[in-house]
Each structure stands twice: as C-alpha cells, then as structure tokens.
Amino acid sequence: MSLRYDALKILSDGGFHSGTRLGAALGVSRTAVWKHLRALGELGLDIYAVPGKGYRLAQPVELLDAHAITAAMNDTARALLGGIAIHPRLDSTNTYLMQQAAAGLASGYACLAEYQEAGRGRRGRNWVSPFGANIYLSILWRFTLDPTQLGGLSLAVGVAMARALRAAGADGLGLKWPNDVLWQGRKVAGILLEMSGESFGASTVVVGLGVNCRMAKEAGAHISQPWTDLEEMLGRRLSRNVLAASLLNEVLPVLRNYQTQGLAPMLDEWQHYDAICGKTVTLQLPNQSITGVAAGVDRDGALLLTRDGVTQRHLAGEISLRVA
Ligand code: BTN
C-alpha cells in the first residue's frame, strides 16, 4: 500500500502526471506504476490514463493529514488528544484500537484510515468504507467507571457528532436512538462503541465514528439502508481534515465530561435532535419486536417506549429500531 499511497499523494493535486515521472519519483518502472494505479482503481478511486499526458485522478483527493487535523483543532481538544495516526488502509479503525488498547495506548488516542477493508457497524453489519471518500475515525478513552455506568455514552457521543456536523454547515440533522445521525430520514453518520479490557471500576472504550462525506453511488449501492452524504447535504465539497478536527473538538471534551457528569448535561440537546419522539416505532429485540410510541430517552440513555398507556425503558444492546 505504501507505494500506492505515495503515488496517490502525487496524484492528489488532480493534475496529469506521466508514467515516467511517477516511476522516477517512486523508484519503479512505468509498468509497475500502471499496475499500482490499477490497484488504486480497485479501491474505488477513478484514475484516467490519457496517452501523451499521463495519469490523473477524476477528482482531486484531499488525503488525511495529521498535521492539518491538529492545526485545525482547538486548544482544549488538543490537550485531550493522546496521539493521532493516519493509516492508508486498515481492516477497521475500531479493531485496530481495540488491539492497541491492550498494549497500553494512551487515553485520547485517535486513529483514522483512508480505507477500511472490514469496516464494522452496529449489530454485526459492515460499514462501507471506500478509499479517501469519508471519515473513519476511532478514539480510545479510558474511564474510571464501570461498564454499567456507560449506558448513555453513545448518546452523548451522538450529540457531539451532530454538533460537529452542524459546525460543518449541516442543518436539519436528527438523531435516531441510540445514535444514528440522520438527514431527511437518511443516515449520514454512525457510531460504534466497543469496550475492551473492562473491569470493576474501570472501562476502556473505543469510540468509532463513521461519517459519509462523498460516497460514490457504486459504493453506496452496498449500503442496506437509506443513506446520504455531507456533500449532497451541503451542496459543496468539504475538507475531511477540517471535519476530522471538528469531530475531535466536539467528541474529546464530551468523553472527558462523561466521566464526572454522565449524559445528564446533554439530555436536552439530545431531545432537541430526537428524530423519532412521538412517532410509532418498532423496536427489534433479539427474540421479539415491540411496537409503541417513542417517548424520548432517560438520563441513562434508555429509550422510553409507550405501549397501551405503559411506558417501558429499553437499554442499548442488540436492539434496532425501524420507524413504522
Ligand atoms: C453504525 O451506525 O452501524 C456504526 C458505524 C460505525 C462506523 C465506524 S467507521 C470507524 C470505526 N471503525 C469501524 O470499523 N467502525 C467504526
């Protein structure tokens, strides 16, 4: 990947580059250049070859850059950041950080990938992760809290994510319990929280954030639910580095504050974004489904569902929700 990634850095300006010049810069033959660029094409990047001119990306790509991200972060978030790494390709940023957590990685460490070979969503779904198109970001955070005290964390992170997307100019966002970010009923971003090495009075959490920025139609065809991306929402291109910084600006302080305050200070804001409150919904549990009227969430992050005049709490878990 490293040689292909180097080739991509050269092509990322959107201009033409001849096979000879690319070969000289990369230290390989023109034939090898062609093979590597063809492999990049298989990752979903559109590369044109024009005789006499060379190779060019159909669209310039802004590659992720740790310096650009940290430069766009605010001081508070920078102080909470335990380190940052950009990977051209990983199976999943969550899987990677879960493995690294055991090796003692610092709390606040952030990992981004340009491409995930096996991006993961909630409930065992896959997360479609084409190269250089979207944000795939995971953050490691260590709490001195029991896992049982983290029930509202995914909702708190959902609010942080909605704040970051608003800062990018996105209006009309909604949150679907527990933490899908929607726009006009279509999903634009999702969160996957995973625990690693939890014990009594301590939890290590990997917070995985996926934001669709510019999902090509061909890649999007593999998504099993209605979806959108930020470029469609905003009607313009956006900087993934600035968006990554904005996500870190919003999520890191929320993780810090959750330790002492829990979900409570964010509850009103969550209710403001609640996309299903008052609607009839079907909640799918592993062995049954329950239809009722969504009545918001409580301070532990449980969904409140009213059926036959009785309101019941439903905690996060292997649950999915479909608007009836
Ligand atoms: C969902 O809504 O189903 C959760 C999607 C979470 C996707 C992100 S992308 C970065 C991180 N790495 C993964 O494999 N998944 C999360």
Coordinates of C-alpha atoms and ligand atoms in Angstrom, one line a residue:
M1 CA 0.0 0.0 0.0
S2 CA 2.8 2.4 0.8
L3 CA 4.0 2.8 -2.8
R4 CA 0.4 3.2 -4.0
Y5 CA -0.2 5.7 -1.3
D6 CA 2.9 7.6 -2.3
A7 CA 1.6 7.6 -5.9
L8 CA -1.7 8.9 -4.7
K9 CA 0.0 11.7 -2.8
I10 CA 1.5 12.8 -6.1
L11 CA -1.8 12.5 -8.0
S12 CA -3.9 14.1 -5.2
D13 CA -3.4 17.5 -6.8
G14 CA -5.8 16.5 -9.6
G15 CA -3.2 17.3 -12.3
F16 CA -1.7 15.0 -15.0
H17 CA 1.5 13.1 -14.1
S18 CA 3.3 11.0 -16.7
G19 CA 4.2 7.4 -16.0
T20 CA 7.8 8.2 -16.5
R21 CA 7.8 11.0 -13.9
L22 CA 5.7 8.9 -11.5
G23 CA 8.1 5.9 -12.0
A24 CA 11.1 8.1 -11.3
A25 CA 9.6 9.6 -8.2
L26 CA 8.6 6.2 -6.8
G27 CA 11.7 4.3 -8.0
V28 CA 9.8 1.8 -10.1
S29 CA 9.2 1.1 -13.8
R30 CA 6.4 2.6 -15.8
T31 CA 4.8 -0.9 -16.0
A32 CA 4.9 -1.1 -12.2
V33 CA 3.3 2.4 -12.0
W34 CA 0.5 1.2 -14.2
K35 CA -0.1 -1.9 -12.0
H36 CA -0.2 0.1 -8.8
L37 CA -2.6 2.7 -10.2
R38 CA -4.8 -0.1 -11.4
A39 CA -4.9 -1.5 -7.9
L40 CA -5.9 2.0 -6.6
G41 CA -8.7 1.9 -9.1
E42 CA -9.9 -1.3 -7.5
L43 CA -10.1 0.6 -4.1
G44 CA -12.7 2.9 -5.7
L45 CA -10.5 5.7 -7.0
D46 CA -11.2 6.9 -10.6
I47 CA -7.9 7.3 -12.4
Y48 CA -7.7 8.3 -16.0
A49 CA -4.8 7.5 -18.3
V50 CA -4.6 9.8 -21.3
P51 CA -1.9 9.0 -24.0
G52 CA 0.8 11.6 -24.1
K53 CA -0.3 13.2 -20.9
G54 CA -0.2 10.6 -18.2
Y55 CA -2.4 9.7 -15.3
R56 CA -4.9 11.9 -13.5
L57 CA -7.5 11.4 -10.7
A58 CA -11.0 12.1 -11.9
Q59 CA -11.4 14.3 -8.8
P60 CA -8.7 15.7 -6.7
V61 CA -8.5 13.9 -3.3
E62 CA -7.7 15.7 -0.1
L63 CA -5.7 13.0 1.8
L64 CA -6.0 12.9 5.6
D65 CA -3.0 14.6 7.3
A66 CA -2.3 14.5 11.0
H67 CA -0.7 18.0 11.0
A68 CA -3.6 19.6 9.1
I69 CA -6.0 17.9 11.6
T70 CA -4.2 19.0 14.8
A71 CA -3.7 22.5 13.3
A72 CA -7.5 22.9 12.9
M73 CA -8.2 21.6 16.4
N74 CA -8.9 23.9 19.4
D75 CA -6.6 24.0 22.4
T76 CA -9.0 22.1 24.7
A77 CA -9.2 19.2 22.3
R78 CA -5.5 19.2 21.5
A79 CA -4.8 18.9 25.3
L80 CA -7.1 15.9 25.4
L81 CA -5.6 14.2 22.3
G82 CA -3.4 11.3 23.4
G83 CA -1.9 11.0 19.9
I84 CA -3.1 10.6 16.3
A85 CA -2.3 8.3 13.5
I86 CA -3.4 8.1 9.9
H87 CA -3.4 4.8 8.2
P88 CA -3.9 4.4 4.4
R89 CA -5.6 1.1 5.0
L90 CA -6.8 -0.9 8.0
D91 CA -9.3 -3.7 8.4
S92 CA -11.2 -1.4 10.9
T93 CA -10.0 1.5 12.9
N94 CA -12.0 0.1 15.9
T95 CA -10.5 -3.3 15.6
Y96 CA -7.0 -1.7 15.4
L97 CA -7.5 0.4 18.5
M98 CA -9.1 -2.5 20.5
Q99 CA -5.9 -4.4 19.8
Q100 CA -3.6 -1.5 20.6
A101 CA -5.6 -0.7 23.8
A102 CA -4.2 -3.8 25.4
A103 CA -0.6 -2.6 24.6
G104 CA -1.2 0.4 26.8
L105 CA -2.1 3.1 24.3
A106 CA -2.9 6.5 25.9
S107 CA -6.4 7.6 26.5
G108 CA -7.4 10.1 23.9
Y109 CA -5.5 8.4 21.1
A110 CA -7.2 8.9 17.7
C111 CA -6.8 6.7 14.6
L112 CA -8.1 7.4 11.1
A113 CA -8.0 5.4 8.0
E114 CA -8.4 6.3 4.3
Y115 CA -9.9 2.9 3.7
Q116 CA -11.3 0.1 5.8
E117 CA -11.2 -3.4 4.4
A118 CA -13.7 -4.7 7.0
G119 CA -15.3 -1.6 8.5
R120 CA -17.9 -2.6 11.1
G121 CA -21.3 -1.1 12.0
R122 CA -23.6 -1.9 14.9
R123 CA -25.3 -5.3 15.1
G124 CA -22.7 -7.1 13.0
R125 CA -23.4 -5.0 9.9
N126 CA -20.5 -3.9 7.7
W127 CA -19.7 -0.2 7.3
V128 CA -19.0 0.6 3.6
S129 CA -15.6 2.4 3.7
P130 CA -14.3 3.3 0.2
F131 CA -10.8 4.9 -0.1
G132 CA -10.4 8.7 0.6
A133 CA -14.1 9.4 0.5
N134 CA -15.4 9.6 4.1
I135 CA -14.3 9.8 7.7
Y136 CA -13.4 6.6 9.5
L137 CA -12.2 7.7 13.0
S138 CA -11.8 5.8 16.3
I139 CA -10.8 7.2 19.6
L140 CA -9.6 5.3 22.6
W141 CA -10.8 6.5 26.0
R142 CA -10.2 5.1 29.5
F143 CA -12.8 5.7 32.2
T144 CA -12.7 5.0 35.8
L145 CA -16.3 3.9 35.6
D146 CA -17.9 0.5 35.4
P147 CA -19.2 -0.5 32.0
T148 CA -22.7 -0.4 33.6
Q149 CA -22.3 3.4 34.0
L150 CA -21.6 3.9 30.3
G151 CA -25.1 3.3 29.1
G152 CA -25.6 6.9 28.0
L153 CA -22.2 7.4 26.4
S154 CA -23.2 6.5 22.9
L155 CA -26.0 9.1 23.1
A156 CA -23.6 11.7 24.4
V157 CA -21.2 11.0 21.5
G158 CA -24.1 11.2 19.1
V159 CA -24.8 14.8 20.3
A160 CA -21.1 15.6 19.9
M161 CA -21.2 14.2 16.3
A162 CA -24.3 16.3 15.5
R163 CA -22.5 19.4 16.8
A164 CA -19.5 18.7 14.6
L165 CA -21.7 18.2 11.5
R166 CA -23.6 21.4 12.3
A167 CA -20.2 23.2 12.6
A168 CA -19.6 22.0 9.1
G169 CA -22.8 23.7 8.0
A170 CA -25.3 20.8 8.1
D171 CA -28.8 21.8 9.2
G172 CA -31.8 19.7 9.8
L173 CA -30.0 16.8 11.5
G174 CA -31.7 14.3 13.6
L175 CA -30.6 11.5 16.0
K176 CA -32.3 8.1 15.9
W177 CA -31.8 6.2 19.1
P178 CA -29.3 5.2 20.1
N179 CA -27.0 7.3 17.9
D180 CA -27.7 7.2 14.2
V181 CA -27.3 10.7 12.6
L182 CA -30.0 11.3 10.0
W183 CA -30.9 13.9 7.5
Q184 CA -34.3 13.8 5.8
G185 CA -34.7 10.2 7.1
R186 CA -31.4 9.0 5.6
K187 CA -28.3 8.1 7.6
V188 CA -25.2 10.3 7.2
A189 CA -23.2 9.1 10.2
G190 CA -23.0 6.3 12.7
I191 CA -21.2 5.4 16.0
L192 CA -19.9 2.1 17.1
L193 CA -18.8 1.9 20.8
E194 CA -16.8 -1.1 21.9
M195 CA -15.4 -1.9 25.3
S196 CA -12.0 -3.5 25.8
G197 CA -10.4 -4.7 29.0
E198 CA -13.2 -3.5 31.3
S199 CA -13.0 -4.4 34.9
F200 CA -14.6 -3.3 38.2
G201 CA -14.3 0.5 38.3
A202 CA -12.5 0.9 35.0
S203 CA -13.5 0.7 31.4
T204 CA -11.6 1.2 28.2
V205 CA -13.8 2.2 25.3
V206 CA -13.2 2.6 21.6
V207 CA -15.5 5.1 20.1
G208 CA -15.8 4.6 16.3
L209 CA -17.2 7.3 14.1
G210 CA -18.2 6.9 10.5
V211 CA -19.3 9.9 8.5
N212 CA -20.3 9.7 4.9
C213 CA -18.7 12.7 3.1
R214 CA -18.6 11.8 -0.6
M215 CA -19.9 8.3 -1.1
A216 CA -19.7 7.2 -4.7
K217 CA -23.0 5.7 -5.9
E218 CA -21.4 2.4 -6.8
A219 CA -20.0 2.1 -3.2
G220 CA -23.3 3.3 -1.7
A221 CA -25.2 0.6 -3.6
H222 CA -23.8 -1.9 -1.0
I223 CA -25.5 0.0 1.9
S224 CA -28.6 -1.7 3.2
Q225 CA -30.5 1.3 4.5
P226 CA -31.3 4.8 3.1
W227 CA -28.2 6.9 3.3
T228 CA -26.9 10.3 2.3
D229 CA -23.5 12.1 2.5
L230 CA -22.4 15.5 3.6
E231 CA -21.6 16.8 0.1
E232 CA -25.2 16.1 -1.0
M233 CA -26.5 17.8 2.1
L234 CA -24.3 20.8 1.8
G235 CA -24.2 21.1 -1.9
R236 CA -20.4 21.6 -1.8
R237 CA -17.2 19.9 -1.2
L238 CA -15.7 19.9 2.3
S239 CA -12.3 19.3 3.9
R240 CA -12.1 15.9 5.6
N241 CA -9.2 17.2 7.6
V242 CA -11.3 20.1 9.0
L243 CA -14.2 17.8 9.6
A244 CA -11.9 15.3 11.5
A245 CA -10.6 18.2 13.6
S246 CA -14.2 19.3 14.3
L247 CA -15.2 15.8 15.4
L248 CA -12.2 15.6 17.8
N249 CA -13.0 19.1 19.1
E250 CA -16.6 18.0 20.0
V251 CA -16.1 14.4 21.0
L252 CA -13.0 14.6 23.2
P253 CA -14.5 17.1 25.8
V254 CA -17.7 15.0 25.8
L255 CA -15.7 11.9 26.7
R256 CA -13.9 13.8 29.4
N257 CA -17.1 15.3 30.9
Y258 CA -18.9 12.0 30.8
Q259 CA -16.6 10.6 33.4
T260 CA -18.0 13.0 36.1
Q261 CA -21.3 14.2 34.6
G262 CA -22.7 11.3 32.6
L263 CA -25.4 12.0 30.0
A264 CA -27.4 14.5 32.1
P265 CA -25.9 17.8 30.8
M266 CA -26.5 16.7 27.2
L267 CA -30.0 15.3 27.6
D268 CA -31.9 18.4 26.5
E269 CA -29.7 18.7 23.4
W270 CA -30.3 15.0 22.6
Q271 CA -34.1 15.5 22.9
H272 CA -33.7 18.5 20.5
Y273 CA -32.2 16.2 17.9
D274 CA -34.6 13.3 18.7
A275 CA -35.9 12.2 15.3
I276 CA -38.5 9.7 16.5
C277 CA -40.0 11.2 19.6
G278 CA -43.8 10.9 19.4
K279 CA -43.7 8.6 16.4
T280 CA -44.9 5.0 16.3
V281 CA -41.8 2.8 16.0
T282 CA -40.9 -0.9 16.1
L283 CA -38.1 -1.9 18.4
Q284 CA -36.5 -5.1 17.4
L285 CA -35.1 -7.2 20.2
P286 CA -33.2 -10.5 19.6
N287 CA -36.3 -12.6 20.1
Q288 CA -39.2 -10.3 19.6
S289 CA -40.3 -6.9 18.3
I290 CA -42.2 -4.3 20.2
T291 CA -44.3 -1.5 18.6
G292 CA -45.1 1.6 20.6
V293 CA -44.8 5.3 20.6
A294 CA -41.2 6.7 21.2
A295 CA -41.3 9.0 24.3
G296 CA -37.7 10.2 24.4
V297 CA -34.8 8.9 26.5
D298 CA -33.9 8.9 30.2
R299 CA -30.7 10.1 31.8
D300 CA -29.2 6.6 31.5
G301 CA -29.7 6.7 27.7
A302 CA -32.6 4.2 27.8
L303 CA -35.2 4.5 25.1
L304 CA -38.7 5.2 26.5
L305 CA -41.4 3.4 24.6
T306 CA -45.1 3.7 25.4
R307 CA -47.5 0.9 24.6
D308 CA -51.1 0.6 25.8
G309 CA -50.5 3.5 28.2
V310 CA -47.5 1.9 29.8
T311 CA -44.0 3.4 29.3
Q312 CA -41.1 1.0 29.4
R313 CA -37.3 1.6 29.3
H314 CA -35.2 -0.1 26.8
L315 CA -31.4 -0.1 27.3
A316 CA -28.9 -0.1 24.4
G317 CA -27.9 -3.5 23.3
E318 CA -28.7 -5.8 20.4
I319 CA -31.6 -3.6 19.5
S320 CA -32.6 -1.9 16.3
L321 CA -35.3 0.5 15.6
R322 CA -37.4 0.9 12.5
V323 CA -39.8 3.9 12.0
A324 CA -43.1 2.1 11.3
Ligands
BTN1 C1 -23.3 2.1 12.8 O1 -24.1 3.1 12.7 O2 -23.7 1.0 12.4 C2 -21.9 2.3 13.3 C3 -20.9 2.7 12.2 C4 -19.6 2.9 12.8 C5 -18.5 3.0 11.7 C6 -17.2 3.5 12.2 S1 -16.1 3.9 10.9 C7 -14.8 4.0 12.0 C8 -15.0 2.8 13.0 N1 -14.4 1.6 12.5 C9 -15.3 0.7 12.2 O3 -15.0 -0.4 11.8 N2 -16.5 1.1 12.5 C10 -16.5 2.5 13.1

